[in-house]
PDB file of C-alpha atoms in Angstrom:
ATOM      1  CA  MET L   1       7.541  74.792  -0.943  1.00 88.00           C
ATOM      2  CA  LYS L   2       4.909  72.802  -2.799  1.00 93.00           C
ATOM      3  CA  THR L   3       5.936  71.578  -6.256  1.00 94.00           C
ATOM      4  CA  CYS L   4       4.259  70.812  -9.604  1.00 92.00           C
ATOM      5  CA  ASP L   5       4.140  67.039  -9.157  1.00 91.00           C
ATOM      6  CA  THR L   6       1.304  67.405  -6.582  1.00 93.00           C
ATOM      7  CA  CYS L   7      -0.425  70.445  -8.197  1.00 94.00           C
ATOM      8  CA  SER L   8      -3.719  70.393 -10.108  1.00 93.00           C
ATOM      9  CA  HIS L   9      -2.449  73.214 -12.444  1.00 91.00           C
ATOM     10  CA  TRP L  10       0.141  70.794 -13.850  1.00 89.00           C
ATOM     11  CA  THR L  11      -1.553  69.255 -16.891  1.00 85.00           C
ATOM     12  CA  ASP L  12      -1.048  65.883 -18.614  1.00 80.00           C
ATOM     13  CA  GLU L  13       0.091  67.708 -21.789  1.00 75.00           C
ATOM     14  CA  ALA L  14       3.650  66.762 -22.756  1.00 73.00           C
ATOM     15  CA  PRO L  15       5.749  69.388 -24.471  1.00 72.00           C
ATOM     16  CA  TYR L  16       5.576  69.572 -28.241  1.00 72.00           C
ATOM     17  CA  ALA L  17       3.413  66.392 -28.367  1.00 71.00           C
ATOM     18  CA  GLN L  18       6.390  64.316 -27.218  1.00 72.00           C
ATOM     19  CA  PRO L  19       5.141  61.864 -24.581  1.00 66.00           C
ATOM     20  CA  GLU L  20       8.621  60.504 -24.071  1.00 66.00           C
ATOM     21  CA  ARG L  21       9.412  63.828 -22.320  1.00 64.00           C
ATOM     22  CA  PHE L  22       6.512  63.390 -19.910  1.00 62.00           C
ATOM     23  CA  THR L  23       8.528  64.536 -16.916  1.00 76.00           C
ATOM     24  CA  VAL L  24       7.980  68.072 -18.193  1.00 78.00           C
ATOM     25  CA  ARG L  25       4.406  69.276 -18.589  1.00 84.00           C
ATOM     26  CA  VAL L  26       2.338  72.426 -19.127  1.00 85.00           C
ATOM     27  CA  CYS L  27       1.431  74.611 -16.152  1.00 88.00           C
ATOM     28  CA  GLY L  28      -2.125  75.731 -16.772  1.00 87.00           C
ATOM     29  CA  ASN L  29      -2.325  78.352 -13.982  1.00 89.00           C
ATOM     30  CA  GLU L  30      -4.031  81.565 -15.190  1.00 85.00           C
ATOM     31  CA  LYS L  31      -1.350  83.566 -13.352  1.00 85.00           C
ATOM     32  CA  LEU L  32       1.097  82.517 -16.120  1.00 84.00           C
ATOM     33  CA  SER L  33       0.267  84.147 -19.444  1.00 82.00           C
ATOM     34  CA  GLU L  34       1.462  86.039 -22.452  1.00 79.00           C
ATOM     35  CA  ASP L  35       1.321  89.746 -21.886  1.00 71.00           C
ATOM     36  CA  GLY L  36      -2.323  90.601 -22.290  1.00 64.00           C
ATOM     37  CA  GLY L  37      -2.166  94.158 -21.041  1.00 66.00           C
ATOM     38  CA  PHE L  38      -2.975  93.418 -17.449  1.00 68.00           C
ATOM     39  CA  HIS L  39      -0.505  92.846 -14.640  1.00 76.00           C
ATOM     40  CA  GLU L  40      -1.196  91.334 -11.242  1.00 83.00           C
ATOM     41  CA  PRO L  41       1.475  91.556  -8.559  1.00 88.00           C
ATOM     42  CA  ASP L  42       1.660  87.739  -8.310  1.00 87.00           C
ATOM     43  CA  GLY L  43       1.644  86.916 -12.039  1.00 87.00           C
ATOM     44  CA  LEU L  44       4.302  85.900 -14.567  1.00 84.00           C
ATOM     45  CA  TYR L  45       3.944  87.382 -18.007  1.00 83.00           C
ATOM     46  CA  TYR L  46       5.747  86.470 -21.195  1.00 80.00           C
ATOM     47  CA  SER L  47       6.133  89.618 -23.322  1.00 77.00           C
ATOM     48  CA  TYR L  48       6.083  87.961 -26.805  1.00 73.00           C
ATOM     49  CA  ASN L  49       2.759  86.971 -28.270  1.00 68.00           C
ATOM     50  CA  GLU L  50       3.727  83.627 -29.859  1.00 73.00           C
ATOM     51  CA  GLY L  51       0.982  81.333 -28.702  1.00 70.00           C
ATOM     52  CA  GLY L  52       3.284  79.425 -26.318  1.00 71.00           C
ATOM     53  CA  CYS L  53       2.816  78.061 -22.863  1.00 77.00           C
ATOM     54  CA  PHE L  54       4.873  77.426 -19.706  1.00 82.00           C
ATOM     55  CA  TYR L  55       6.545  74.062 -19.300  1.00 82.00           C
ATOM     56  CA  THR L  56       7.716  73.041 -15.834  1.00 86.00           C
ATOM     57  CA  GLY L  57       9.429  70.104 -14.315  1.00 86.00           C
ATOM     58  CA  PRO L  58       7.917  68.038 -11.469  1.00 89.00           C
ATOM     59  CA  LYS L  59       9.955  69.735  -8.783  1.00 92.00           C
ATOM     60  CA  PHE L  60       9.360  73.366  -9.825  1.00 92.00           C
ATOM     61  CA  GLY L  61       8.102  75.250  -6.777  1.00 92.00           C
ATOM     62  CA  CYS L  62       5.172  77.651  -6.995  1.00 87.00           C
ATOM     63  CA  VAL L  63       3.297  80.000  -4.650  1.00 90.00           C
ATOM     64  CA  HIS L  64       0.093  79.229  -6.541  1.00 90.00           C
ATOM     65  CA  HIS L  65       0.127  75.497  -5.796  1.00 92.00           C
ATOM     66  CA  MET L  66      -3.287  73.883  -5.698  1.00 91.00           C
ATOM     67  CA  GLU L  67      -3.309  70.353  -4.217  1.00 91.00           C
ATOM     68  CA  ASN L  68      -4.498  67.547  -6.568  1.00 84.00           C
ATOM     69  CA  THR L  69      -7.989  66.321  -5.724  1.00 71.00           C
TER      70      THR L  69
END
């Protein structure tokens, strides 16, 4: 399975503005979101509207992988 460390959805944003934890970053894929009232069969939805995001490690596997260009 393809992993985050080669995916273009994996941003340069370190968690909580802590660059020393740069091995974990934000996944910016639109399939990951807070529950906005819509549900796709291949999405992941967080049910609490808290303004958060999804942090993943470099070896997290994903079916929505998009190769870096």
